[in-house]
mmCIF file of C-alpha atoms in Angstrom:
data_model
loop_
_atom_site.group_PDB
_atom_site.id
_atom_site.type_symbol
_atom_site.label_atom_id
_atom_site.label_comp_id
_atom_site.label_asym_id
_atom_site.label_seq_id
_atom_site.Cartn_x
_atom_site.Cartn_y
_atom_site.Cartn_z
ATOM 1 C CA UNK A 1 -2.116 5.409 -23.194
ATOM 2 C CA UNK A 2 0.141 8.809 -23.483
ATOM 3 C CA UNK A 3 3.059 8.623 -20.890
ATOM 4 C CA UNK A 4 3.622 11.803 -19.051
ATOM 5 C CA UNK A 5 6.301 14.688 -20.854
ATOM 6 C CA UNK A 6 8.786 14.267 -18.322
ATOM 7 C CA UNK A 7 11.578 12.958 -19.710
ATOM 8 C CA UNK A 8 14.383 11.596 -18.935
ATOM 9 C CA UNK A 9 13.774 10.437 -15.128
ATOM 10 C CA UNK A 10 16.407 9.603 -13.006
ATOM 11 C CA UNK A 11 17.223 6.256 -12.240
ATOM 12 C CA UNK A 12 19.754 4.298 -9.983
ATOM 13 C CA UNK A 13 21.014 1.758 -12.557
ATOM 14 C CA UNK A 14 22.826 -1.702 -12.138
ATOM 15 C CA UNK A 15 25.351 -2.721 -14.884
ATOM 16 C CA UNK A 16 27.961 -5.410 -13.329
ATOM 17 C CA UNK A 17 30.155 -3.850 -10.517
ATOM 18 C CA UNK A 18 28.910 -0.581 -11.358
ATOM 19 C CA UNK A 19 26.017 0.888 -10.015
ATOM 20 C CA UNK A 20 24.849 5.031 -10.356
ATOM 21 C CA UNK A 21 22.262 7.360 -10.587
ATOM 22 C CA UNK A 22 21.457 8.253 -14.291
ATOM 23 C CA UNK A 23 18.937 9.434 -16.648
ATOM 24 C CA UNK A 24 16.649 6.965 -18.260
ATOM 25 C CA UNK A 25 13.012 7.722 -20.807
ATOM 26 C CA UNK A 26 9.868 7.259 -18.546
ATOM 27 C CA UNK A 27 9.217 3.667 -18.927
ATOM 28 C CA UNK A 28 6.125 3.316 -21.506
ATOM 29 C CA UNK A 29 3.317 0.700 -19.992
ATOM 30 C CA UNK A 30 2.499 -1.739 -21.943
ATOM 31 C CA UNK A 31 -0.697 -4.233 -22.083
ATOM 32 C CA UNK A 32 -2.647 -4.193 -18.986
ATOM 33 C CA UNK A 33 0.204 -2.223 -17.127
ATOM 34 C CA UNK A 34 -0.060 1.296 -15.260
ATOM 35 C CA UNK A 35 2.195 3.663 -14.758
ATOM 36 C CA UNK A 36 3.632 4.978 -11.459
ATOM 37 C CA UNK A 37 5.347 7.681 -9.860
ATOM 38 C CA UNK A 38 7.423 6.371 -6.858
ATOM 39 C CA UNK A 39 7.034 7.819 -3.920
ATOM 40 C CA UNK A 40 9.549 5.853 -1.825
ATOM 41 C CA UNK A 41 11.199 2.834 -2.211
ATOM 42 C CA UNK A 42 12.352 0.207 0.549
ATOM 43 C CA UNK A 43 16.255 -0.925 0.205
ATOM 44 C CA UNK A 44 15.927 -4.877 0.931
ATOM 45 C CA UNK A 45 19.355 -7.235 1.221
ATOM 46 C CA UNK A 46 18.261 -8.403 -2.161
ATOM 47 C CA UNK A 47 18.652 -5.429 -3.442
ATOM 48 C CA UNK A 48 22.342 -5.313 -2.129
ATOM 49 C CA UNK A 49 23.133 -9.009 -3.159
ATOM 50 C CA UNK A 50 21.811 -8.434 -6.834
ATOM 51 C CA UNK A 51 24.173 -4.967 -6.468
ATOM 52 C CA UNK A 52 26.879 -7.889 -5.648
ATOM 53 C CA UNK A 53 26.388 -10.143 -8.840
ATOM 54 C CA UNK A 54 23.291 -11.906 -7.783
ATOM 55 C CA UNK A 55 20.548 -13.083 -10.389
ATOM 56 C CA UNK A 56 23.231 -11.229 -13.372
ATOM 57 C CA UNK A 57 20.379 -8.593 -12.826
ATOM 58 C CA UNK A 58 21.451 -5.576 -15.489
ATOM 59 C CA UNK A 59 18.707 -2.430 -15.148
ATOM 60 C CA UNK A 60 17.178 -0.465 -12.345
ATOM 61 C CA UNK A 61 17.312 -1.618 -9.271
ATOM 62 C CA UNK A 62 14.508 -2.210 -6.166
ATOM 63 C CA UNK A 63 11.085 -4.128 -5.749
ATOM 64 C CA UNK A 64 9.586 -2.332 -2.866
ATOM 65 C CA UNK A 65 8.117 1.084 -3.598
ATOM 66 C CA UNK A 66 4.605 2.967 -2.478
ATOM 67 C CA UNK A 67 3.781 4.991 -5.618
ATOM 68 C CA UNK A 68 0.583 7.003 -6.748
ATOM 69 C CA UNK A 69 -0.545 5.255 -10.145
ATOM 70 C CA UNK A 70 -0.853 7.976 -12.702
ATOM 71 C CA UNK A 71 -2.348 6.149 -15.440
ATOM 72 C CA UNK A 72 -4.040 2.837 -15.519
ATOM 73 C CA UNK A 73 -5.542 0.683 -18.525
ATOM 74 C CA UNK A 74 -9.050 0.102 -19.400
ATOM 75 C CA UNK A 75 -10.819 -2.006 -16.522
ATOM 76 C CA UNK A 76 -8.653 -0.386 -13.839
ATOM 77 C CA UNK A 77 -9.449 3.109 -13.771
ATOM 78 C CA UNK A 78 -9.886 2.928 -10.185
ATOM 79 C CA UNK A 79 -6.459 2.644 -9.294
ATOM 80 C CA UNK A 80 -5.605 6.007 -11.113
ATOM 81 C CA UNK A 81 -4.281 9.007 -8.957
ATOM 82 C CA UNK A 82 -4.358 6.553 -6.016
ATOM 83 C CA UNK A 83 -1.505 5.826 -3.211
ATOM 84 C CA UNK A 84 -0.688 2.303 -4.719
ATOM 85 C CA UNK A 85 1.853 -0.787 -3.756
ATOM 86 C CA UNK A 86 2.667 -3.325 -5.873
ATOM 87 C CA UNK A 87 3.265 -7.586 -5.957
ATOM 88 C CA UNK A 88 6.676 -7.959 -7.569
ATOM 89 C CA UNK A 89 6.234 -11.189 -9.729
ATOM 90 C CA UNK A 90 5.143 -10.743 -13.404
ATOM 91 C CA UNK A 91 3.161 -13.571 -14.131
ATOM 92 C CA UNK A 92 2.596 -14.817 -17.803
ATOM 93 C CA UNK A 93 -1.209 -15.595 -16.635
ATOM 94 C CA UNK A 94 -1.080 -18.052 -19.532
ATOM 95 C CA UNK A 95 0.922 -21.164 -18.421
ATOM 96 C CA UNK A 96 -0.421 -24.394 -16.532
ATOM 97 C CA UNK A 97 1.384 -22.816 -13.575
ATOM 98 C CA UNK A 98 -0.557 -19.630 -13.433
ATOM 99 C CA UNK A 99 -4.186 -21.398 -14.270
ATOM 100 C CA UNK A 100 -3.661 -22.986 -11.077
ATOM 101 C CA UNK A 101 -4.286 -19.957 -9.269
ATOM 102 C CA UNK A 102 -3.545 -18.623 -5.873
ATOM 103 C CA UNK A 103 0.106 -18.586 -4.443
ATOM 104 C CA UNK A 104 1.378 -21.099 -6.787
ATOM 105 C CA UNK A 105 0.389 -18.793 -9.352
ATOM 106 C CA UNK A 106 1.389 -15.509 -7.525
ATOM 107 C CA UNK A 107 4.871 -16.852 -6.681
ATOM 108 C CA UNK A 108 5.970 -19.898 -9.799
ATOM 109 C CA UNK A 109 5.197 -18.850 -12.831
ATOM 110 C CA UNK A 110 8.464 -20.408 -15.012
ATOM 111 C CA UNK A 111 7.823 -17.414 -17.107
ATOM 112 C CA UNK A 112 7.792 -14.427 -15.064
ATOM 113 C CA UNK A 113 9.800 -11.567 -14.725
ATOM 114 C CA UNK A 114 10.583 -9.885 -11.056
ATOM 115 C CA UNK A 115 10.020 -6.048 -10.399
ATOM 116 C CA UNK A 116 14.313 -5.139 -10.517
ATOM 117 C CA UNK A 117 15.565 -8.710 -9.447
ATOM 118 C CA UNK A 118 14.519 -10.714 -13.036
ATOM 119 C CA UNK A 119 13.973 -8.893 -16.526
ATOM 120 C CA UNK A 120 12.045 -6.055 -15.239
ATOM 121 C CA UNK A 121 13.423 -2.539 -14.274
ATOM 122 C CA UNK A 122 12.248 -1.577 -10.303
ATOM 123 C CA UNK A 123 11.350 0.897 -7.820
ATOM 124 C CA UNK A 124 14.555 3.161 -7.750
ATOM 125 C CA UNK A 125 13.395 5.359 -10.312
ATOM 126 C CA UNK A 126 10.928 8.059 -10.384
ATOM 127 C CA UNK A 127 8.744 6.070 -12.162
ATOM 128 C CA UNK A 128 7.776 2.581 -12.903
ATOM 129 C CA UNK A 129 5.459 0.524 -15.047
ATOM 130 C CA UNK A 130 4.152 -2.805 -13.509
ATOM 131 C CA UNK A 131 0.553 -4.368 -14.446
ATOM 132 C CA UNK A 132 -2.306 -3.170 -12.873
ATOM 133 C CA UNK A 133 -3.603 -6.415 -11.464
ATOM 134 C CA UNK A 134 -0.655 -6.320 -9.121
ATOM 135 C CA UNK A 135 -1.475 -3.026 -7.583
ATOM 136 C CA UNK A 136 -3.364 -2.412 -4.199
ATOM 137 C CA UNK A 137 -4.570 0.779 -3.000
ATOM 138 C CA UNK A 138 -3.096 2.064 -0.103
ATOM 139 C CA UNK A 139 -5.562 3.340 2.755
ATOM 140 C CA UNK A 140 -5.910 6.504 3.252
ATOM 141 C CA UNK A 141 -5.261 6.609 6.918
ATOM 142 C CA UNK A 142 -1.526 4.805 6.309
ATOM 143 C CA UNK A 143 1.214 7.235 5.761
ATOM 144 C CA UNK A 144 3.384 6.750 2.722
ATOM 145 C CA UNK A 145 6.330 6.044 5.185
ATOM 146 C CA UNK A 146 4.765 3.237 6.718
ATOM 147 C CA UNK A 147 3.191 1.954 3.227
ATOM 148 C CA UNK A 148 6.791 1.533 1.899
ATOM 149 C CA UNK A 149 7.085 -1.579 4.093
ATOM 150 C CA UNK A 150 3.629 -3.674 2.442
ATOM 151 C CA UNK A 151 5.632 -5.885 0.273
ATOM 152 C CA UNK A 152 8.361 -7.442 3.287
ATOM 153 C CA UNK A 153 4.902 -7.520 5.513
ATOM 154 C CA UNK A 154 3.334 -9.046 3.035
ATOM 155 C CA UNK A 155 6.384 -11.828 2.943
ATOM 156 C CA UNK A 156 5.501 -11.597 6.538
ATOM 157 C CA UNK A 157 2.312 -13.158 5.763
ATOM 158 C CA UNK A 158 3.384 -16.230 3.193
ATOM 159 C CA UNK A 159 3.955 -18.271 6.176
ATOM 160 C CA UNK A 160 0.533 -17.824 7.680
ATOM 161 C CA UNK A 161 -0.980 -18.268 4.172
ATOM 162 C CA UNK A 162 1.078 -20.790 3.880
ATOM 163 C CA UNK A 163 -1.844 -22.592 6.959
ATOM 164 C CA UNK A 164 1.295 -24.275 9.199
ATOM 165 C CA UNK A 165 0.692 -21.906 12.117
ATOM 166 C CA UNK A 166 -2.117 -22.597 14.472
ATOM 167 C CA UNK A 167 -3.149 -20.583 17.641
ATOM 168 C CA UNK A 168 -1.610 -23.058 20.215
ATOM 169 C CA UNK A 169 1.275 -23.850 18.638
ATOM 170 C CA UNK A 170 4.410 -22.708 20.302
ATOM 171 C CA UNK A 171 6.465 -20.502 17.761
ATOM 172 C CA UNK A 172 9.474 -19.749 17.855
ATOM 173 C CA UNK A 173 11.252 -16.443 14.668
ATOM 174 C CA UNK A 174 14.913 -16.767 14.968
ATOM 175 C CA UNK A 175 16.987 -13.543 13.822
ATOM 176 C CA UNK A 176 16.153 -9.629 14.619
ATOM 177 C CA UNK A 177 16.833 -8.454 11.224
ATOM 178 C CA UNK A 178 14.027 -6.376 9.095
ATOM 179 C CA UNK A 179 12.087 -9.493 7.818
ATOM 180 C CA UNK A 180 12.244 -11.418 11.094
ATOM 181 C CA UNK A 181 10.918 -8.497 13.153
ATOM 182 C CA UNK A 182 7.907 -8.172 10.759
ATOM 183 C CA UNK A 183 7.837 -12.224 11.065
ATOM 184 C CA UNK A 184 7.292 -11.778 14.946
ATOM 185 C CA UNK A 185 4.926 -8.765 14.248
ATOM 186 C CA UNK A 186 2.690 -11.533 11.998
ATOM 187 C CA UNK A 187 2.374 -14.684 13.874
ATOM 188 C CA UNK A 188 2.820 -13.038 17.436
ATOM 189 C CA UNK A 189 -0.833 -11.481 16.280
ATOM 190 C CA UNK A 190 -1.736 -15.201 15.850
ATOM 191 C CA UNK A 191 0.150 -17.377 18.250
ATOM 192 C CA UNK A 192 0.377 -15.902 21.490
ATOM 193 C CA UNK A 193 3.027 -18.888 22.230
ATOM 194 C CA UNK A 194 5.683 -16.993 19.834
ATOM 195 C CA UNK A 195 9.230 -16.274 20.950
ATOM 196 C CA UNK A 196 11.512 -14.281 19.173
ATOM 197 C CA UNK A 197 15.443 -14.783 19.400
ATOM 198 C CA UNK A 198 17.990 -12.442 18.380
ATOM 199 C CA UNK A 199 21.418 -10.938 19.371
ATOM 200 C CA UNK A 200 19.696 -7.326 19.960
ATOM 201 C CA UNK A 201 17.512 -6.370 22.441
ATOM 202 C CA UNK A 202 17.303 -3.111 20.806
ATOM 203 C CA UNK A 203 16.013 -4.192 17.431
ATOM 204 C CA UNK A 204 14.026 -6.838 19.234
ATOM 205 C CA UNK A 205 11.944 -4.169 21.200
ATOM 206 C CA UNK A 206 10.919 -2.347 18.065
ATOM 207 C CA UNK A 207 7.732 -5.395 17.762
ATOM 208 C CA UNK A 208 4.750 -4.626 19.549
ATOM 209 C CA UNK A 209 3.485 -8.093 19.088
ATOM 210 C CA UNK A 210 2.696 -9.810 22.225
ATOM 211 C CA UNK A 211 6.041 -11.576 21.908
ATOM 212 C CA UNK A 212 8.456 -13.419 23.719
ATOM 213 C CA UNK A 213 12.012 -11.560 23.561
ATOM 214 C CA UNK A 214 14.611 -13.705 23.915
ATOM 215 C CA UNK A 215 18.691 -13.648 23.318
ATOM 216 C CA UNK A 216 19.668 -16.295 20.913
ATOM 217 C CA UNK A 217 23.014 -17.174 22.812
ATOM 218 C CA UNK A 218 20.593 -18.283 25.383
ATOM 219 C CA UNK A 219 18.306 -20.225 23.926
ATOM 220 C CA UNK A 220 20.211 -23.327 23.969
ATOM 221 C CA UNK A 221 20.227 -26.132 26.267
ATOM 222 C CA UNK A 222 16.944 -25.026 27.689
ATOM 223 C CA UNK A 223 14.730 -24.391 24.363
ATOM 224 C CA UNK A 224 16.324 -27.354 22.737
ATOM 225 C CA UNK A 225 12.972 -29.239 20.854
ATOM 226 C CA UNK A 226 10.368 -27.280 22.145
ATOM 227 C CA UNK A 227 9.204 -25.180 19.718
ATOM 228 C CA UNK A 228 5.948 -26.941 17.522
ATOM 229 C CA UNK A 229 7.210 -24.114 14.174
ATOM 230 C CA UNK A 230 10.068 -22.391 14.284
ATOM 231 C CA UNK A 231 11.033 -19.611 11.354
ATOM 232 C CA UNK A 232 14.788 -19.161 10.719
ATOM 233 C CA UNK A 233 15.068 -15.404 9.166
ATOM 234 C CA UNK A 234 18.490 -15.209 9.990
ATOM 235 C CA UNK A 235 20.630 -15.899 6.887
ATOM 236 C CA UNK A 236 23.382 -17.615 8.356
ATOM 237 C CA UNK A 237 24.135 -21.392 8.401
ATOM 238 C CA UNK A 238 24.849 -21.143 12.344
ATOM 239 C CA UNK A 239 21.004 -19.524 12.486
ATOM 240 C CA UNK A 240 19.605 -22.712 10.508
ATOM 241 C CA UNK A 241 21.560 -24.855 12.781
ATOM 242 C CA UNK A 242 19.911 -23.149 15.776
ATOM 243 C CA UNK A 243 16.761 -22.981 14.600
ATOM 244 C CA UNK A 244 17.124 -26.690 13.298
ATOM 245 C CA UNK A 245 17.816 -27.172 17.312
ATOM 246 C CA UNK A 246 14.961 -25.333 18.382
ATOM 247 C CA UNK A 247 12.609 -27.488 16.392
ATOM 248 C CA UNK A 248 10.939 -30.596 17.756
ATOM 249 C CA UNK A 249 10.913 -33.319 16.322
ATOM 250 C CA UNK A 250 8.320 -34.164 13.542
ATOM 251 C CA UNK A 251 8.007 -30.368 14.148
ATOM 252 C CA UNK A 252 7.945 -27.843 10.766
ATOM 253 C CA UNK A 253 11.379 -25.374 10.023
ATOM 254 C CA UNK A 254 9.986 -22.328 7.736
ATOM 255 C CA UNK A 255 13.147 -21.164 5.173
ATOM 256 C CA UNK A 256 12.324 -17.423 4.993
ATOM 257 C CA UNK A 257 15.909 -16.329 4.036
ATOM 258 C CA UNK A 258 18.676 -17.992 1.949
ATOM 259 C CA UNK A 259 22.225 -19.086 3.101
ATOM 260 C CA UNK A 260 24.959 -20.456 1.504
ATOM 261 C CA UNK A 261 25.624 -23.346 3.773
ATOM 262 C CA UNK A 262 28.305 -24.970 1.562
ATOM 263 C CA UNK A 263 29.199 -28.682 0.601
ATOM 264 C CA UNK A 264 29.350 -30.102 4.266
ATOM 265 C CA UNK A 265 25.864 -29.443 5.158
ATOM 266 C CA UNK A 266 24.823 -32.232 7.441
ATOM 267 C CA UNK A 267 21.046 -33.290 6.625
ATOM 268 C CA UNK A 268 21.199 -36.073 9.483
ATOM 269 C CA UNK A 269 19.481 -34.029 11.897
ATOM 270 C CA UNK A 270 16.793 -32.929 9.787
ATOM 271 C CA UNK A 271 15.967 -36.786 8.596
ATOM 272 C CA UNK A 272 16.779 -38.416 12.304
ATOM 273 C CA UNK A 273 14.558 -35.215 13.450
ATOM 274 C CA UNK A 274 11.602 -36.062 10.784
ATOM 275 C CA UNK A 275 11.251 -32.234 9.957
ATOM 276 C CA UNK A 276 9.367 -30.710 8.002
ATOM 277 C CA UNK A 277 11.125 -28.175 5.729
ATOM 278 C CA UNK A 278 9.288 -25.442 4.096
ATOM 279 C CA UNK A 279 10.489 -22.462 2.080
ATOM 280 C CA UNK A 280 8.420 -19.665 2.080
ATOM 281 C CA UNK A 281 8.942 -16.300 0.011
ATOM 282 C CA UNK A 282 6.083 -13.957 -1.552
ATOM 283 C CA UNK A 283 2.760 -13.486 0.352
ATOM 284 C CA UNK A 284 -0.479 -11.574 -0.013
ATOM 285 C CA UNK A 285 -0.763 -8.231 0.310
ATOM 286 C CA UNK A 286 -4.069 -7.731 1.187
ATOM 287 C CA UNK A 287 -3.974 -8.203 5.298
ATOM 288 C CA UNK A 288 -0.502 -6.519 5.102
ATOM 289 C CA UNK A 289 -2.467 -3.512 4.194
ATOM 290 C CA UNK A 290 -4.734 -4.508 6.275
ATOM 291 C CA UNK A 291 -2.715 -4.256 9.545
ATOM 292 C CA UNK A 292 -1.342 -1.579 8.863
ATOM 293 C CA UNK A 293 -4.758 0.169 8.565
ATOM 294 C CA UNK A 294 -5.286 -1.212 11.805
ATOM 295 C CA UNK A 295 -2.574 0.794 13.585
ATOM 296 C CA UNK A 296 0.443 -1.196 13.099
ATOM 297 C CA UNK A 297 3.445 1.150 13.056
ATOM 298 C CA UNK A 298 6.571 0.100 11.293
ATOM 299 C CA UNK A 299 8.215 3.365 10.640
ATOM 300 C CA UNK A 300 10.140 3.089 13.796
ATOM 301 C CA UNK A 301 12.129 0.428 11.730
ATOM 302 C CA UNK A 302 13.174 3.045 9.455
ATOM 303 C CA UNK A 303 17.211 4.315 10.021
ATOM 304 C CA UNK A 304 17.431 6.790 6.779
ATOM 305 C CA UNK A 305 15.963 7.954 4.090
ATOM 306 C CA UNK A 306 18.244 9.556 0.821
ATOM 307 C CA UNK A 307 16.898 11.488 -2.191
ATOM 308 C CA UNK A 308 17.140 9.434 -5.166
ATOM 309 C CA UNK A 309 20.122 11.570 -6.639
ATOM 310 C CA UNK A 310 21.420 10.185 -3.223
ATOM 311 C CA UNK A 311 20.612 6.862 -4.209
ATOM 312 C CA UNK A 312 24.535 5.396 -3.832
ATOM 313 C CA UNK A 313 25.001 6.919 -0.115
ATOM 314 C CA UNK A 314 21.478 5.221 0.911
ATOM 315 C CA UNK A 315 23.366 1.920 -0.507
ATOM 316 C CA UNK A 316 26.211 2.634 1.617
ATOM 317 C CA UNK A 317 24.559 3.378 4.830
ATOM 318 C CA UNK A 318 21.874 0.207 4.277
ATOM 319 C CA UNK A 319 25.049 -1.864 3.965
ATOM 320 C CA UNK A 320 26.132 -0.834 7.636
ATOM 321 C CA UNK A 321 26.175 -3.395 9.854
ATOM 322 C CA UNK A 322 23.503 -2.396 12.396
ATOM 323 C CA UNK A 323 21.182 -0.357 9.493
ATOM 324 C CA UNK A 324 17.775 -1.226 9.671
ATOM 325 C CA UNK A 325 15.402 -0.102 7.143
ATOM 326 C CA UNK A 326 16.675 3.056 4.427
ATOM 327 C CA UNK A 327 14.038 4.206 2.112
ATOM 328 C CA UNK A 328 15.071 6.072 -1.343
ATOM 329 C CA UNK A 329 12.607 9.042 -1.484
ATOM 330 C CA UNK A 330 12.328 9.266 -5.556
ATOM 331 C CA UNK A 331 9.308 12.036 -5.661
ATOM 332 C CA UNK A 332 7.429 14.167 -2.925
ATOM 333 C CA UNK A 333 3.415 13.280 -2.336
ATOM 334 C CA UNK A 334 2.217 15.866 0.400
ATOM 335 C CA UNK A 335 5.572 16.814 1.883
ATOM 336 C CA UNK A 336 8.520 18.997 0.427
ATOM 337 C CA UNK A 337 10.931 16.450 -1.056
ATOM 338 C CA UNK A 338 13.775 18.536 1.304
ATOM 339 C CA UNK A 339 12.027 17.895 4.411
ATOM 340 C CA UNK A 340 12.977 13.912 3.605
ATOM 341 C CA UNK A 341 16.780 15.050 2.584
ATOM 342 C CA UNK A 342 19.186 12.975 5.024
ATOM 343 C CA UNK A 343 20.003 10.732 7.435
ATOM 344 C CA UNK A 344 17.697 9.825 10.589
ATOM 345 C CA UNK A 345 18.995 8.888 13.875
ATOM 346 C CA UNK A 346 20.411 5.203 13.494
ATOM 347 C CA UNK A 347 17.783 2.522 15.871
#
């Protein structure tokens, strides 16, 4: 496999503190990989944690991208000059782990390397190798703006993989950040007792799930226990603690973001309670894509997109309190590249 002569790309690199656009070779794939040219990439709060010391991560930064696969290895030829996302684990496919299969496979692999979080250079680059097996095809009637968002939605998804929400249980998503408004967007499509609490009605009325909208500061003394599966996506130690509240007991708490809750975390709740805690991270990607064929609209989500030479101000302005999603344009598909150049209005 011959990698394209365009060399060097640019790049937004991570090396400690430091963090700029440079010039790097075109990656080269190697067995059973395929090479990309990135389209857009997604800025997540991972991304800005790892920029903060997280995970020692030292390379190009990003893990969600929509991309048009240029070249792809024997038994994938398929895939190439098509609209492509991609799962961001690198499993070793040879451990007892992966021969298990499925999520635990997808997800656990001791072994793996993470598209720009864990040994594997990302999405904000102009192009990017990952293997083929962990590409999708985008359909053709979802624009590239709203394909950026396939791997959070597909996170989305883990929990209903995951087979702890059923149809008449009462649901409850707490926080209105990026991943807990595609949260509500997910199971309020399954559970049409879902509630979603937040401290913005703004952000909150971007979901056009059948949802409940509720403020957060409200929810307590009245929605103490009443919830059957409640999904904290807040981040925040007083958001577990609420969510905690909102569950019944013997009821299930779904971990979908990390917080450092520090040494006096009280577990007495949680045992008295009989909870039933479950982290959930990666999902599938397949009805991500899926719903968005069906109509689902995201791109309303969207507060900026940069140029990738613009890569550092699209850092800064995703690090705004209030930001919602900023996408890193790296190469033009059927559009100008300028017509992208910029801010949007801020939701």
């Amino acid at each position: 496999m011959s990698c394209p002569n365009i060399q060097p790309m640019k790049a937004f690199v991570v090396e400690g503190s430091r963090a700029s656009v440079e010039e790097r070779a075109v990656p080269r794939p190697g067995p059973g990989e395929a090479l990309v040219r990135v389209l857009i990439a997604g800025i997540c709060n991972t991304d800005l944690e790892i920029m903060k010391g997280y995970m020692g991560f030292a390379g190009i930064v990003g893990h969600e991208f929509v991309g048009v696969c240029e070249e792809a290895p024997a038994g994938y030829e398929a895939l190439a000059k098509k609209r492509v996302v991609g799962e961001i684990n690198l499993a070793c496919r040879d451990c007892e782990t992966c021969a298990g299969g499925g999520a635990r496979g997808r997800n656990h692999c001791p072994r793996r390397s993470v598209l720009g979080i864990l040994g594997k250079d990302g999405s904000y680059a102009e192009w990017l190798t990952l293997p083929a097996a962990n590409l999708h095809v985008v359909p053709d009637g979802v624009s590239t703006e709203n394909a950026a968002f396939a791997e959070p939605l597909a996170a989305a998804f883990r929990v209903v993989e995951q087979g702890i929400v059923g149809e008449s249980d009462r649901v409850a998503v707490v926080g209105d950040g990026k991943l807990g408004l595609l949260i509500a967007e997910v199971l309020g499509r399954r559970a049409p007792a879902t509630a979603l609490f937040g401290r913005h009605p703004d952000k909150m009325a971007l979901v056009s799930a059948p949802v409940e909208k509720a403020l957060a500061a409200d929810a307590l003394p009245t929605r103490a226990a009443t919830f059957d599966v409640v999904v904290d996506a807040t981040g925040s130690p007083s958001g577990l603690d609420l969510s905690r509240q909102l569950c019944r007991p013997l009821g299930t708490l779904v971990l979908k973001s990390t917080c450092a809750a520090g040494a006096d975390f009280n577990t007495a709740p949680f045992v008295i309670d009989e909870l039933r805690i479950l982290g959930s991270r990666c999902g599938p990607f397949k009805p991500a894509l899926d719903l968005l064929a069906a109509g689902l609209d995201l791109t309303p989500l969207i507060s900026a997109t940069f140029t990738l030479d613009r890569a550092a101000e699209a850092v800064a302005r995703a690090s705004q309190k209030g930001t919602m999603k900023v996408h890193i344009r790296a190469s033009p598909d059927d559009a100008p590249l300028a017509e992208v150049d910029g801010d949007a209005p801020e939701l």
